């Protein structure tokens, strides 16, 4: 039996109502991997989509958002967090290199900041990764990479931090692109 975008969104809603913490987000990640294994979903919402970021679903009650990112050009983001939200990235085509960072100055606000690499890995097609509230990470992907991202809320509505490694600063951003072109 195929797994549709509607079924995925219903399952996410159930998971996030049942467990508002990391357990619920882990279920979202597992469900996203299941969705990425569905050729019908990929064909309709990812492979045939034009370049850009496309909102596939926004939950009116819980606020989570499902987005398809269709990237004709490669990109490397600066280290950033998702503020008071979380995100689950699921790779559809190509790959995304993920770097997780740890803040070493004991703060979580803008201003002088030091961070260091905690972990590096690659998301391959069909795999998904979870980035919890205030988790610092950056992404790098090649031309033609496509991924699906689920966020706890519309990131354009909340402040987040972007880290400038050269200046040793954390700066407030409000754009969901975290510096993407």
Coordinates of C-alpha atoms in Angstrom, one line a residue:
X1 CA 0.0 0.0 0.0
X2 CA 1.4 3.4 -0.9
X3 CA 2.1 6.1 1.6
X4 CA 0.7 9.5 0.6
X5 CA 1.5 13.1 1.6
X6 CA -1.9 13.2 3.4
X7 CA -1.2 10.0 5.3
X8 CA 2.3 11.3 6.3
X9 CA 0.8 14.6 7.6
X10 CA -1.9 12.7 9.5
X11 CA 0.8 10.5 11.1
X12 CA 2.9 13.5 11.9
X13 CA 0.0 15.2 13.6
X14 CA -0.7 12.0 15.7
X15 CA 3.0 11.6 16.6
X16 CA 3.4 15.3 17.7
X17 CA 0.1 15.2 19.7
X18 CA 1.2 12.0 21.4
X19 CA 4.7 13.2 22.2
X20 CA 5.6 16.9 22.0
X21 CA 9.3 16.1 22.7
X22 CA 12.1 14.3 20.9
X23 CA 10.1 11.1 20.7
X24 CA 7.4 12.8 18.5
X25 CA 10.1 14.3 16.3
X26 CA 11.7 10.9 15.9
X27 CA 8.4 9.5 14.6
X28 CA 8.3 12.4 12.1
X29 CA 11.8 11.4 11.0
X30 CA 10.8 7.8 10.6
X31 CA 7.6 8.7 8.7
X32 CA 9.6 11.0 6.4
X33 CA 11.9 8.1 5.5
X34 CA 8.9 6.1 4.7
X35 CA 7.4 8.9 2.5
X36 CA 10.7 9.3 0.7
X37 CA 10.5 5.6 -0.4
X38 CA 7.3 6.3 -2.2
X39 CA 7.8 6.8 -6.0
X40 CA 4.4 8.4 -6.4
X41 CA 5.2 11.1 -3.7
X42 CA 8.6 11.8 -5.2
X43 CA 7.3 12.0 -8.8
X44 CA 4.4 14.4 -7.9
X45 CA 6.0 16.6 -5.3
X46 CA 9.7 16.5 -5.7
X47 CA 11.1 15.2 -9.0
X48 CA 8.6 17.2 -11.2
X49 CA 8.6 20.4 -9.1
X50 CA 10.2 23.6 -10.4
X51 CA 13.2 25.1 -8.7
X52 CA 12.6 26.8 -5.3
X53 CA 11.1 26.1 -1.9
X54 CA 7.5 24.8 -2.0
X55 CA 5.1 24.5 0.9
X56 CA 3.4 21.2 0.6
X57 CA 1.5 21.4 3.8
X58 CA 1.0 23.6 6.9
X59 CA -0.9 22.2 9.9
X60 CA -3.5 24.7 11.1
X61 CA -3.6 23.3 14.6
X62 CA 0.0 22.3 15.4
X63 CA 1.8 24.7 13.0
X64 CA 4.3 22.2 11.5
X65 CA 5.2 22.8 7.9
X66 CA 6.2 20.3 5.1
X67 CA 8.4 21.8 2.4
X68 CA 10.1 20.6 -0.8
X69 CA 13.4 22.2 -1.6
X70 CA 14.3 22.0 -5.3
X71 CA 17.9 23.2 -5.7
X72 CA 19.3 23.7 -9.2
X73 CA 22.5 25.1 -7.8
X74 CA 24.7 23.8 -5.0
X75 CA 24.9 25.8 -1.7
X76 CA 26.6 25.8 1.6
X77 CA 24.8 27.5 4.5
X78 CA 26.5 29.1 7.4
X79 CA 26.0 27.4 10.8
X80 CA 22.6 28.3 12.0
X81 CA 19.8 27.1 14.3
X82 CA 16.0 27.0 13.9
X83 CA 15.4 29.1 17.1
X84 CA 12.5 27.7 19.1
X85 CA 11.6 25.3 16.4
X86 CA 13.0 21.9 15.2
X87 CA 13.5 20.5 11.7
X88 CA 13.7 17.1 10.0
X89 CA 15.5 17.0 6.7
X90 CA 14.9 14.1 4.3
X91 CA 17.0 13.6 1.2
X92 CA 15.2 12.9 -2.1
X93 CA 18.0 13.3 -4.7
X94 CA 21.8 13.8 -4.6
X95 CA 23.0 14.3 -1.0
X96 CA 23.4 16.8 1.7
X97 CA 26.5 17.0 3.8
X98 CA 25.4 17.9 7.4
X99 CA 27.7 19.4 10.0
X100 CA 26.4 19.6 13.6
X101 CA 28.0 22.2 15.8
X102 CA 28.2 22.7 19.6
X103 CA 28.2 26.2 21.1
X104 CA 31.2 26.4 23.5
X105 CA 30.6 29.7 25.2
X106 CA 27.7 28.6 27.3
X107 CA 25.3 31.1 25.7
X108 CA 22.3 30.8 23.4
X109 CA 21.7 34.4 22.4
X110 CA 23.2 36.8 19.8
X111 CA 26.5 38.4 20.2
X112 CA 30.0 37.0 20.7
X113 CA 29.9 33.3 20.1
X114 CA 32.2 30.3 19.8
X115 CA 31.2 27.0 18.2
X116 CA 33.0 23.9 17.3
X117 CA 32.2 20.9 15.0
X118 CA 30.5 18.1 16.9
X119 CA 29.6 15.7 14.0
X120 CA 29.7 15.5 10.2
X121 CA 27.8 13.1 8.0
X122 CA 26.0 12.8 4.7
X123 CA 22.3 12.4 4.1
X124 CA 21.8 10.1 1.1
X125 CA 18.5 9.7 -0.8
X126 CA 15.8 8.1 1.5
X127 CA 17.5 9.1 4.7
X128 CA 16.3 11.8 7.2
X129 CA 17.9 13.6 10.1
X130 CA 16.4 15.5 13.0
X131 CA 17.7 18.9 14.3
X132 CA 16.2 19.7 17.6
X133 CA 15.3 23.1 19.1
X134 CA 18.3 25.4 19.0
X135 CA 20.5 22.7 17.5
X136 CA 23.3 24.4 15.4
X137 CA 24.0 22.9 12.0
X138 CA 24.9 23.8 8.5
X139 CA 24.1 22.1 5.2
X140 CA 26.0 21.7 1.9
X141 CA 24.6 20.2 -1.2
X142 CA 25.5 19.9 -4.9
X143 CA 23.7 21.1 -8.0
X144 CA 20.4 19.3 -8.4
X145 CA 19.9 18.3 -4.8
X146 CA 16.3 18.0 -3.6
X147 CA 15.1 17.4 -0.1
X148 CA 12.0 17.5 2.0
X149 CA 12.1 19.4 5.2
X150 CA 9.5 19.4 8.1
X151 CA 9.7 22.2 10.6
X152 CA 7.9 22.7 13.8
X153 CA 6.6 26.1 12.7
X154 CA 7.0 28.5 9.8
X155 CA 10.6 29.6 10.3
X156 CA 9.9 32.9 8.6
X157 CA 7.8 33.8 11.7
X158 CA 10.5 33.3 14.4
X159 CA 14.0 34.6 15.0
X160 CA 16.9 32.3 14.6
X161 CA 20.7 32.6 14.9
X162 CA 23.3 32.5 12.2
X163 CA 26.9 32.1 13.2
X164 CA 29.8 34.0 11.5
X165 CA 32.8 31.9 12.2
X166 CA 35.3 34.6 11.0
X167 CA 33.9 37.3 13.3
X168 CA 33.0 35.0 16.2
X169 CA 29.4 36.3 16.2
X170 CA 25.9 34.9 16.5
X171 CA 23.5 37.1 14.6
X172 CA 19.7 37.1 14.5
X173 CA 18.1 36.2 11.2
X174 CA 14.4 35.8 10.4
X175 CA 14.7 34.5 6.8
X176 CA 14.1 30.7 6.4
X177 CA 16.9 30.5 3.9
X178 CA 19.7 31.1 6.5
X179 CA 21.7 32.8 3.8
X180 CA 20.7 30.8 0.7
X181 CA 20.5 32.5 -2.6

